[in-house]
Structure formats: structure tokens, C-alpha cells
Amino acid sequence: MTKKISPLSTDALAPSVSVTHVQSCMHNPYPEVLPFIGQQRAQSALDFALGMELPGYNVFVMGEAALGRFTMVKDKLDAHSKTRPTPKEWLYVNNYDDHREPIAMFMQAGQSKELADDIDEFLDEVADTFPAAFDNPGYQRKKKSIDRDFDNKYNAALTAVEQLAADKSVALLEESNLVGFAPVVDGKQLDDNEFAALDEHLQAHFINAIEELEDALIEALLELPRWKRESSEKLRNLKKSTVEMATKPLLRTLEHKYSSHIGVVRYLKDLRTEIVDAVLEWLDDDANSDENKDDFDAKGMLSDFFAPNILVEYKDDDPAPVVYEPNPTFGNIFGKVEYATSQGTLITSYRSIQAGALHRANGGYLIMDAEKVLANPQVWDGLKLSLKTHQIKNDLPYQDNSVGSSFTLKPQLIPLDVKIILLGSRDLYYTIGEYDEEFAELFRVLADFDYYLPSSDKMQYQFISKVQDYAQQTLNCTLTAEAFARLLKFSYRQAEHHTKLSARFADVLELVAEASFYAKQDEVTQINSEHIDEAIAGKQYRTGQLSENMLSDIQEGHTLIATQGKAVGKVNGLTVLHIGDTAFGTPARITATVYAGADGVIDVEREAELGKAIHSKGVMLLTGYLGNKYAQNFALTLSANIAIEQSYGYIDGDSASLAELCGLISAITQLPINQSLALTGSINQHGEVQAIGGVNEKIEGFFKLCKMRGLTGEQGVIIPNSNRVNLVLDDEIVAAVAAGRFNIYAVQSVDEALTLLMDKPAGALKDGAYPKDSINGLALERLQHIANVVNGEDKDEDKESEKEKDA
């Protein structure tokens, strides 16, 4: 015989919190610094990864949001970074042999800025010196000597031609660097009209003479281009020597200062040659027209061509960098090259190279969200390639797709020494491992964050001390012992366990912050338990419109749910809806119908493609239970439909399988079910009731409906016995149970649930049979009858009985 199930006592409905223990913790703050509470497994994994200097020991931090993943990682990295040396600084300088491939150069902390300042000062002096240096008397004297040599050769050639012209009564004319000839008669140069008035024979004489003179002029000036080249070369050499003499002492000082740095010495050596050409091209008045002088930025041109481009810089004794990249795009991680438009064309230079997160974190640590990194395949592939080659792969072609065939750069690659920490969910970790074989090789350390913390006295002690510090330092307020007790209960509720606290400590701090708002409204600086309750109620009110609407639909009769009376084939199931960051329970009517046939148990939700796989599995188990329980001596044959009424969305989970089975057995036996009770739980084929999730929300959802209609003392909820440890119910429900106005039952088997629902013994199997008037006995009899009807055995039995009567 099935034992009678009594309602749970109030002690089983929520964990107890000792206010005395809370007061003791408050008056004796935790003696050690508490950067984080719990998560020893994850902390150990991080310590191991940070201690391993070998490649491949990057970290995947696995856990859900609000578990404090980022806080712990940041604290660990900040502490460990102080034990590591200050990384090298990296900068790019121009490659004068190939401007497309800038040269990467490293320096010690603080040296890059010093070098940049020295080069800036050097360029200032060059810009101040030129073109003024070309006005120096010594330079002008040498320049005039060169010009004089050219003029002498030129004048000598013209003098010889001029003498020849005089012998032919022709004058040589020179105007605006143009040389011409004019006839002379009686010592007077003739103009065109006067020449036309001459005798034809005299005209012919002068024409022939001028032609001869022009030939002589060409012959005399045949070497003029060479004279000009020689003069220009001498002038250029003079200018080069002048520039070299002016810049050599400045560069010699820098070369001596940085003599121990081979890269800088090579850079200054290249600069020594290139600065001469740059001055001659940009700072020579003879090379620049007066029109462009006002718009010409000499210093800017020199800086763009010679000044180093510092990517990352540090100060002496800086710790290793700890960088968090919130938006891990390709450019933000690997750096990018900026482009400018000039006359409709995109242009760039080594000065436009921008550092990425890998540059800033080089020599230290880089934290990123795994989901965002994997959202872009090029980013993930580039990151893996950089980790495998130990170089920052900023030369990948993806970055230049948008600029087409414009001038692009291929900067020299920078060595990479960084430890990557990815933050991601449990599902994402296993998905990456399944689809990417290289993942396990590159991220060998898993820091797994647990959802729960053990509710030991020490953990409660740390919990209270941490909240106390937060309230005092951030909110400028304190909490009472009762408020701490309420917070602990809130954490138990988050964990849904009597002996475990939730690891979502961020939710606790958020609740304290919201409670401080209500304390300020009361013009007090101490948060008490009422303020905590106000904060919880306020959040429920802000997010509770949908749940209230659903209860209102039930109250108004739009959704059919009975909380009193009895009905055959109808049972109140309990469901949980998750919308955004809120979850709430709501009852749902489950109905079952049974008739003679061979279709088996049909899941209406599955047939309508609204039932997901786990829910369908739960319904399929019903057939296994019925066959194992009742059909040992005959073939299980029936047609039954099971539906969750007025459900128009997708349904998943097997927590309704207990309610569905009870509704099905009610339909089979035609025994009514008490509608004052609602139930939840999953079953196996042997009729054992198994634990489900969201038990607190489910109970509270049905309680709110019963309260809305009026508590009768007969109403209650049936839950799996294994969920007793998960009960953390509101004080209002605990009070209602204590007053006998609401009941909560915990069952271990289907028989116990049936006994409660139908107020009739389920019946135990004895000598191969169930008691005739028990629930199981009636079910067995009805199932056998349906099987006989379907298989035609009832007709044969009727014929046999008629024959016996006739005889």
C-alpha cells in the first residue's frame, strides 16, 4: 500500500541563516585582502598558466557572465605583471631603399621618446638652417665664382661672334637671353622698314652675312649645354657640401649618443644621406617657386619623411602591459595603416601605421571576449597564425582589401611575446574544440568558473566582508545584520540550493547598489532587510509585466486553469519561461484522452512541430512506463492524445512528463484529478520521479494564481523529492505553508503523485496483481479491456458465453 505523503515542513522550504554568525562576521572583518571569493579551481589554473613561460599556454576562461571572470583575470594579471620586466618599445622608421617596407626597430623603455625628441630637434635645426645657410657669404662667393666661370665662357663665345659680325657691318643683339643680328649702315642699326628700302644687292649681302653669323654663333655655343651641366653640377656639389657641413656635426652628436644601438646607428647613417637630398629638394629657394612658399610646411615634410613612428612606449620600471580589447576587429588587434587622399588617390606612409592590441600587449597579456574574436574568421585565423609564428601578422592581405590597387605598405614584422586570455561560455569552448584542431594546441589551459560556491562559514565570512567593503567604499553606506542575512538568502536563491551560494557575486553587489537607492529615499545611510526586499520587488515589478499579463489572462478566463474541484484527464502542470534575464513560473493545463485503437501515445506538441526533442523524449517514456507497469501479460494497445493546452510557442524539457503521465492514467481509469494541486517532475520508465529545474519559480507561479483566486488550504504543488534541496522560497509562501493555507509535497514515485492527486491508494503489486479498487488495478483492467477490444478477443469471449448459456 502506498504510504501517505505529508506536506513539507517550513524548515525544508528555505535554508536558514544565522544572524548571530552574520553579526560575528561583521564585527571581525576578514583579516586578508579579498580580491576575489571562491573559484579555487579557476584561480589555480590561472596561476599555472601565468607561471608557464612556454608557448601555447594561453588561457580560455570558461564561465557565464556575472561570475567575476574579468575581475579575477584582471587582478591576477595586474599582480603578475609587476614581476615581469618592462617590455621593449617598438617603432617604425622609413626604409629609404623601399618605402613600401618600413623597418621595425626596438628600444628600451623611455628611449623611443628620447630618440623622437632628438630627431625632432635635429629637424628643427635643419629647417631653421636652410635655406638661410645658402645666404652665407662664403657660399655666395663660391656660387658667384661658378656663375662667373660659366659667364666667362659664354661671353668669350659671344665676343668672338660679335667681332666677326662687326667685320661684316652687322651688329650682335642680346636681349632676354636671346641673341640676334641687325644690319648696320653708316654706323646705324637698321629696322625692318629701313632694311626693306635698301638695294636688293645690299639686302642679299646682309642676308648672306647674317646666315654666316648664325652658323658661327651655333658653332661658338655648341658647348653651351655642357657648360650649363658642369655649372649645375658644381653648384649642386657646392650645395651638398654646404648641407653636409651643416648637418654632419648634428648627426655626429646623435651617432655618438646612440652608438650602442645598432639599429639607431643604421637609421642615422641612412638619414645622413637622405637629409641632403631632402634639403636640396624642399628647402632650396632655387628649387621652390615663390608661389608655393607660403603654403610649404618644411618641418612637416621633414617629419613625415624622417621622424620615427612610435607604436608603443613605456617608462622605466613599468609593469608588463595588461590590455583588454573590447572590440577585437582586425585593425584593432593587428594594427592598421591609415590612408589619406591626394588628388583623388589614396596615399600612405610608414608614419600612418597604427598599433593594434597585440602591439600594446606585446611582452604582457591580452584579454578578449572569445565570441567577438570568433565572429570574424579573418581575426581568428590571423590570431592563430601570429601565435604559431610568434610574429604580429599585420601584413595579412585582408587589411588592404578596401584600398584596391593603391599604394600599400608591407611593414617589417615585429616579434610577438604575449599570453592571450579568452573569456567565453562553456558551450563556446566545446564548440571551438570540436571544430578547430589547433585550438587545444594554442590554448592549453582551461580556467573553469563554477556556478556555485560552498556555503561554509568561511565563505559566508568572505561574502559579508566583501559586501561590507563595497558598501563602505563605493556606496558610502553600511548594512545591518538582517540585511546581510537577506543577501545570503538571495544568493542561495540564485544558486537554488540549501548548501550553496551563487557564484554570480556581481548580482549581489548590484542588489546592494539598488537597495542603497531606497535607503537614500528614506534618508538613512544604513541598508536594512526592508531595503533589500524593496530592491528585489522593484526589479520584479520592472520586469514582471509579462508574468502579470499571463496571470490576468487566467483570472479572466482567457486561459483555462482550475485551482479547485476535480476533473478526469486534466492536470495542472508547471512551466518556467525565460525571457531576457528574467524567469518566472506559470501553470499550464495538460489534458489526455484515451480510446480504443492502436496509435499509441501521441504527443500533440510534437505532431504540431511545437515540441522539441527533450519534451518528445519525455512523452515517449510514457509508453515504456505503461508497458512495464501494466502490460506484462498482454500487448499494450491503445490510442491516446496528450497536449499542453493553449500553448502556442515552442516547448522543451521533460519536466512535464510526470503531469502528462498522471493525466494519461486519469483518462485511462476515469478517476478525477484534484485540480487544487499542480505538479512538476520528470520520470523514467520505472516510474521514479527525477529532479527538474526552476522549481522555485514554478511553485511561486502557481502560488500567485491561487492567492489571486483565494487560498483555500487545499491547494499545493507536488515536486520531485530530489528537488527538496533546491527549495529557496519567498517568505510569503513559507508563511502560507506555516498557516496551513498552501501545501508543498515531495514525491519519489509516480504512485505517490497519483495517490495525492486522486485521493485514492495507488496500489502495490502483490502476487502478480494490483488491488482491484486501486488506481493501478483500475488502470490494468482498462488497458487490458482496450487491448481485447482492439484485438477482437472480447467478441470471442461473448460468443463463448452465449454458447454456454444456450447449452
Tab-separated table of C-alpha atoms in Angstrom, residues 9-284:
chain	number	residue	atom	x	y	z
A	9	SER	CA	7.522	21.489	6.850
A	10	THR	CA	8.570	25.121	6.662
A	11	ASP	CA	12.143	24.176	7.619
A	12	ALA	CA	12.509	22.382	4.275
A	13	LEU	CA	11.300	25.314	2.188
A	14	ALA	CA	14.340	27.584	2.554
A	15	PRO	CA	17.810	27.477	4.102
A	16	SER	CA	18.297	29.125	7.442
A	17	VAL	CA	20.815	31.923	8.012
A	18	SER	CA	22.270	32.533	11.456
A	19	VAL	CA	22.025	36.234	12.295
A	20	THR	CA	24.438	35.625	15.182
A	21	HIS	CA	27.061	34.319	12.758
A	22	VAL	CA	26.451	37.311	10.500
A	23	GLN	CA	26.979	39.724	13.393
A	24	SER	CA	30.206	37.968	14.323
A	25	CYS	CA	31.491	38.312	10.750
A	26	MET	CA	30.518	41.987	10.633
A	27	HIS	CA	32.373	42.873	13.816
A	28	ASN	CA	35.500	40.944	12.765
A	29	PRO	CA	36.322	41.767	9.122
A	30	TYR	CA	38.228	39.171	7.127
A	31	PRO	CA	41.931	39.557	8.013
A	32	GLU	CA	43.272	39.094	4.474
A	33	VAL	CA	42.837	41.096	1.307
A	34	LEU	CA	39.937	39.665	-0.679
A	35	PRO	CA	40.403	40.352	-4.385
A	36	PHE	CA	38.015	37.500	-5.152
A	37	ILE	CA	35.754	34.986	-3.413
A	38	GLY	CA	35.949	31.281	-4.146
A	39	GLN	CA	36.662	29.770	-7.591
A	40	GLN	CA	39.776	27.964	-6.375
A	41	ARG	CA	39.892	25.730	-9.455
A	42	ALA	CA	39.920	28.706	-11.814
A	43	GLN	CA	42.456	30.579	-9.695
A	44	SER	CA	44.773	27.576	-9.689
A	45	ALA	CA	44.515	27.289	-13.478
A	46	LEU	CA	45.361	30.965	-13.949
A	47	ASP	CA	48.357	30.740	-11.596
A	48	PHE	CA	49.625	27.737	-13.544
A	49	ALA	CA	49.222	29.451	-16.913
A	50	LEU	CA	50.942	32.626	-15.741
A	51	GLY	CA	53.828	30.594	-14.378
A	52	MET	CA	54.357	28.722	-17.672
A	53	GLU	CA	56.571	30.765	-19.971
A	54	LEU	CA	56.452	28.229	-22.811
A	55	PRO	CA	54.413	28.933	-25.969
A	56	GLY	CA	50.925	27.508	-26.258
A	57	TYR	CA	49.964	28.065	-22.625
A	58	ASN	CA	47.315	30.627	-23.406
A	59	VAL	CA	44.115	30.553	-21.349
A	60	PHE	CA	40.451	30.054	-22.101
A	61	VAL	CA	38.394	31.316	-19.158
A	62	MET	CA	35.152	29.339	-19.212
A	63	GLY	CA	32.039	30.527	-17.445
A	64	GLU	CA	28.919	32.601	-17.766
A	65	ALA	CA	28.629	36.358	-17.353
A	66	ALA	CA	28.499	37.915	-13.852
A	67	LEU	CA	30.680	35.172	-12.349
A	68	GLY	CA	33.513	37.666	-11.937
A	69	ARG	CA	35.669	36.206	-14.705
A	70	PHE	CA	37.057	39.528	-15.882
A	71	THR	CA	37.642	40.829	-12.353
A	72	MET	CA	39.630	37.781	-11.297
A	73	VAL	CA	41.643	37.657	-14.518
A	74	LYS	CA	42.448	41.368	-14.359
A	75	ASP	CA	43.514	41.172	-10.703
A	76	LYS	CA	45.706	38.129	-11.365
A	77	LEU	CA	47.335	39.688	-14.414
A	78	ASP	CA	47.911	43.029	-12.709
A	79	ALA	CA	49.661	41.296	-9.825
A	80	HIS	CA	51.734	39.006	-12.055
A	81	SER	CA	52.678	41.773	-14.499
A	82	LYS	CA	54.642	43.526	-11.758
A	83	THR	CA	57.008	40.564	-11.585
A	84	ARG	CA	57.843	40.686	-15.283
A	85	PRO	CA	60.365	43.044	-16.939
A	86	THR	CA	59.268	46.151	-18.769
A	87	PRO	CA	58.795	45.198	-22.440
A	88	LYS	CA	60.762	46.688	-25.304
A	89	GLU	CA	59.394	49.673	-27.186
A	90	TRP	CA	58.726	49.275	-30.884
A	91	LEU	CA	58.804	51.901	-33.596
A	92	TYR	CA	58.914	52.087	-37.381
A	93	VAL	CA	61.375	54.168	-39.430
A	94	ASN	CA	61.390	54.868	-43.137
A	95	ASN	CA	63.043	52.396	-45.463
A	96	TYR	CA	64.767	54.682	-47.979
A	97	ASP	CA	65.572	51.768	-50.291
A	98	ASP	CA	61.905	50.673	-50.485
A	99	HIS	CA	59.281	52.949	-48.947
A	100	ARG	CA	56.731	50.126	-49.089
A	101	GLU	CA	58.583	48.118	-46.428
A	102	PRO	CA	59.128	50.253	-43.300
A	103	ILE	CA	61.781	48.996	-40.882
A	104	ALA	CA	60.785	47.863	-37.381
A	105	MET	CA	63.147	48.825	-34.578
A	106	PHE	CA	63.054	48.142	-30.829
A	107	MET	CA	64.426	50.220	-27.966
A	108	GLN	CA	64.458	50.032	-24.203
A	109	ALA	CA	61.790	51.729	-22.094
A	110	GLY	CA	61.855	55.507	-22.483
A	111	GLN	CA	64.410	55.532	-25.311
A	112	SER	CA	61.928	55.818	-28.175
A	113	LYS	CA	60.537	59.111	-26.914
A	114	GLU	CA	64.066	60.390	-26.332
A	115	LEU	CA	65.080	59.429	-29.872
A	116	ALA	CA	61.948	61.027	-31.315
A	117	ASP	CA	62.685	64.240	-29.406
A	118	ASP	CA	66.303	64.225	-30.634
A	119	ILE	CA	65.241	63.724	-34.233
A	120	ASP	CA	62.583	66.406	-33.863
A	121	GLU	CA	65.187	68.815	-32.524
A	122	PHE	CA	67.549	67.894	-35.361
A	123	LEU	CA	64.848	68.544	-37.961
A	124	ASP	CA	64.033	71.871	-36.297
A	125	GLU	CA	67.654	72.915	-36.664
A	126	VAL	CA	67.716	71.788	-40.286
A	127	ALA	CA	64.538	73.716	-41.057
A	128	ASP	CA	65.959	76.806	-39.293
A	129	THR	CA	69.339	76.496	-41.032
A	130	PHE	CA	68.039	76.139	-44.558
A	131	PRO	CA	67.578	77.919	-46.874
A	132	ALA	CA	69.222	80.645	-44.753
A	133	ALA	CA	72.567	78.796	-44.961
A	134	PHE	CA	72.637	79.444	-48.725
A	135	ASP	CA	72.842	83.185	-47.990
A	136	ASN	CA	76.186	82.722	-46.248
A	137	PRO	CA	78.913	84.983	-47.800
A	138	GLY	CA	81.259	82.063	-48.272
A	139	TYR	CA	78.606	80.066	-50.106
A	140	GLN	CA	77.599	83.087	-52.202
A	141	ARG	CA	81.226	83.769	-53.134
A	142	LYS	CA	81.716	80.205	-54.348
A	143	LYS	CA	78.404	80.318	-56.160
A	144	LYS	CA	79.368	83.549	-57.902
A	145	SER	CA	82.704	82.002	-58.911
A	146	ILE	CA	80.853	79.120	-60.540
A	147	ASP	CA	78.481	81.538	-62.250
A	148	ARG	CA	81.463	83.673	-63.335
A	149	ASP	CA	83.197	80.718	-64.965
A	150	PHE	CA	80.084	79.977	-66.947
A	151	ASP	CA	79.574	83.628	-67.877
A	152	ASN	CA	83.181	83.987	-68.992
A	153	LYS	CA	82.877	81.042	-71.367
A	154	TYR	CA	79.591	82.317	-72.640
A	155	ASN	CA	80.809	85.902	-73.057
A	156	ALA	CA	84.002	84.780	-74.781
A	157	ALA	CA	81.986	82.868	-77.339
A	158	LEU	CA	79.672	85.829	-77.944
A	159	THR	CA	82.628	88.252	-78.202
A	160	ALA	CA	84.226	86.209	-80.987
A	161	VAL	CA	80.953	86.156	-82.904
A	162	GLU	CA	80.406	89.844	-82.221
A	163	GLN	CA	83.837	90.681	-83.669
A	164	LEU	CA	83.084	88.652	-86.768
A	165	ALA	CA	79.744	90.441	-87.116
A	166	ALA	CA	81.415	93.851	-86.864
A	167	ASP	CA	83.701	92.920	-89.726
A	168	LYS	CA	80.578	92.232	-91.795
A	169	SER	CA	78.829	95.500	-90.752
A	170	VAL	CA	76.368	93.554	-88.627
A	171	ALA	CA	75.516	94.255	-85.005
A	172	LEU	CA	75.034	91.410	-82.455
A	173	LEU	CA	71.991	91.971	-80.246
A	174	GLU	CA	71.331	90.216	-76.853
A	175	GLU	CA	68.064	90.643	-75.055
A	176	SER	CA	66.359	88.376	-72.500
A	177	ASN	CA	68.938	85.618	-73.099
A	178	LEU	CA	68.125	85.753	-76.829
A	179	VAL	CA	70.815	86.556	-79.374
A	180	GLY	CA	70.069	88.169	-82.754
A	181	PHE	CA	71.693	90.174	-85.559
A	182	ALA	CA	70.899	93.516	-87.246
A	183	PRO	CA	72.450	95.199	-90.383
A	184	VAL	CA	74.491	98.367	-89.783
A	185	VAL	CA	74.757	101.141	-92.391
A	186	ASP	CA	76.746	104.256	-91.692
A	187	GLY	CA	77.031	103.213	-88.065
A	188	LYS	CA	73.260	102.857	-87.628
A	189	GLN	CA	71.294	99.665	-86.966
A	190	LEU	CA	68.501	99.313	-89.480
A	191	ASP	CA	64.986	98.354	-88.611
A	192	ASP	CA	62.787	96.245	-90.866
A	193	ASN	CA	61.428	99.223	-92.868
A	194	GLU	CA	64.862	100.677	-93.371
A	195	PHE	CA	66.248	97.289	-94.398
A	196	ALA	CA	63.437	96.908	-96.940
A	197	ALA	CA	64.396	100.266	-98.513
A	198	LEU	CA	67.949	99.072	-99.298
A	199	ASP	CA	69.103	97.992	-102.685
A	200	GLU	CA	68.437	94.360	-103.479
A	201	HIS	CA	72.108	93.546	-103.847
A	202	LEU	CA	72.845	95.093	-100.434
A	203	GLN	CA	69.926	93.214	-98.905
A	204	ALA	CA	71.274	89.934	-100.305
A	205	HIS	CA	74.696	90.778	-98.908
A	206	PHE	CA	73.353	91.332	-95.423
A	207	ILE	CA	71.177	88.202	-95.566
A	208	ASN	CA	74.137	86.036	-96.512
A	209	ALA	CA	76.249	87.678	-93.824
A	210	ILE	CA	73.635	87.088	-91.118
A	211	GLU	CA	73.278	83.447	-92.152
A	212	GLU	CA	77.012	83.006	-91.840
A	213	LEU	CA	76.964	84.702	-88.456
A	214	GLU	CA	74.148	82.486	-87.191
A	215	ASP	CA	76.163	79.438	-88.211
A	216	ALA	CA	79.148	80.899	-86.438
A	217	LEU	CA	77.028	81.561	-83.331
A	218	ILE	CA	75.791	77.987	-83.293
A	219	GLU	CA	79.325	76.754	-83.637
A	220	ALA	CA	80.550	79.045	-80.870
A	221	LEU	CA	77.762	77.975	-78.466
A	222	LEU	CA	77.935	74.280	-79.310
A	223	GLU	CA	79.431	73.569	-75.856
A	224	LEU	CA	76.801	75.644	-74.029
A	225	PRO	CA	74.783	72.618	-72.688
A	226	ARG	CA	77.956	71.083	-71.324
A	227	TRP	CA	78.914	74.371	-69.715
A	228	LYS	CA	75.487	74.520	-68.098
A	229	ARG	CA	75.719	70.901	-66.857
A	230	GLU	CA	79.147	71.499	-65.452
A	231	SER	CA	77.991	74.692	-63.792
A	232	SER	CA	74.864	72.994	-62.378
A	233	GLU	CA	76.889	70.036	-61.125
A	234	LYS	CA	79.387	72.342	-59.464
A	235	LEU	CA	76.532	74.284	-57.886
A	236	ARG	CA	74.824	71.063	-56.671
A	237	ASN	CA	78.069	69.789	-55.221
A	238	LEU	CA	78.510	73.126	-53.519
A	239	LYS	CA	75.031	72.894	-52.035
A	240	LYS	CA	75.570	69.260	-50.976
A	241	SER	CA	78.838	70.092	-49.292
A	242	THR	CA	77.158	73.066	-47.610
A	243	VAL	CA	74.300	70.846	-46.325
A	244	GLU	CA	76.709	68.116	-45.231
A	245	MET	CA	78.876	70.600	-43.371
A	246	ALA	CA	75.806	71.969	-41.584
A	247	THR	CA	74.210	68.589	-40.692
A	248	LYS	CA	77.281	66.444	-40.070
A	249	PRO	CA	78.053	67.840	-36.594
A	250	LEU	CA	74.430	67.422	-35.547
A	251	LEU	CA	74.279	63.813	-36.729
A	252	ARG	CA	77.686	63.036	-35.282
A	253	THR	CA	76.355	64.011	-31.854
A	254	LEU	CA	73.370	61.679	-32.258
A	255	GLU	CA	75.534	58.833	-33.572
A	256	HIS	CA	77.795	59.145	-30.561
A	257	LYS	CA	74.804	59.206	-28.191
A	258	TYR	CA	73.238	56.062	-29.683
A	259	SER	CA	76.475	54.277	-30.613
A	260	SER	CA	75.472	51.200	-28.592
A	261	HIS	CA	72.241	50.697	-30.551
A	262	ILE	CA	72.996	49.158	-33.943
A	263	GLY	CA	69.522	49.811	-35.318
A	264	VAL	CA	69.622	53.513	-34.480
A	265	VAL	CA	73.144	53.861	-35.900
A	266	ARG	CA	71.993	52.307	-39.170
A	267	TYR	CA	68.958	54.582	-39.184
A	268	LEU	CA	71.128	57.693	-38.630
A	269	LYS	CA	73.512	56.554	-41.351
A	270	ASP	CA	70.646	56.383	-43.840
A	271	LEU	CA	69.359	59.718	-42.568
A	272	ARG	CA	72.791	61.336	-43.179
A	273	THR	CA	72.490	60.640	-46.905
A	274	GLU	CA	68.791	61.289	-47.317
A	275	ILE	CA	68.711	64.583	-45.429
A	276	VAL	CA	70.984	66.167	-48.045
A	277	ASP	CA	68.654	65.299	-50.905
A	278	ALA	CA	65.633	66.351	-48.876
A	279	VAL	CA	67.119	69.775	-48.131
A	280	LEU	CA	68.062	70.319	-51.759
A	281	GLU	CA	64.587	69.291	-52.888
A	282	TRP	CA	62.441	71.001	-50.259
A	283	LEU	CA	64.495	73.743	-48.598
A	284	ASP	CA	66.301	75.270	-51.588
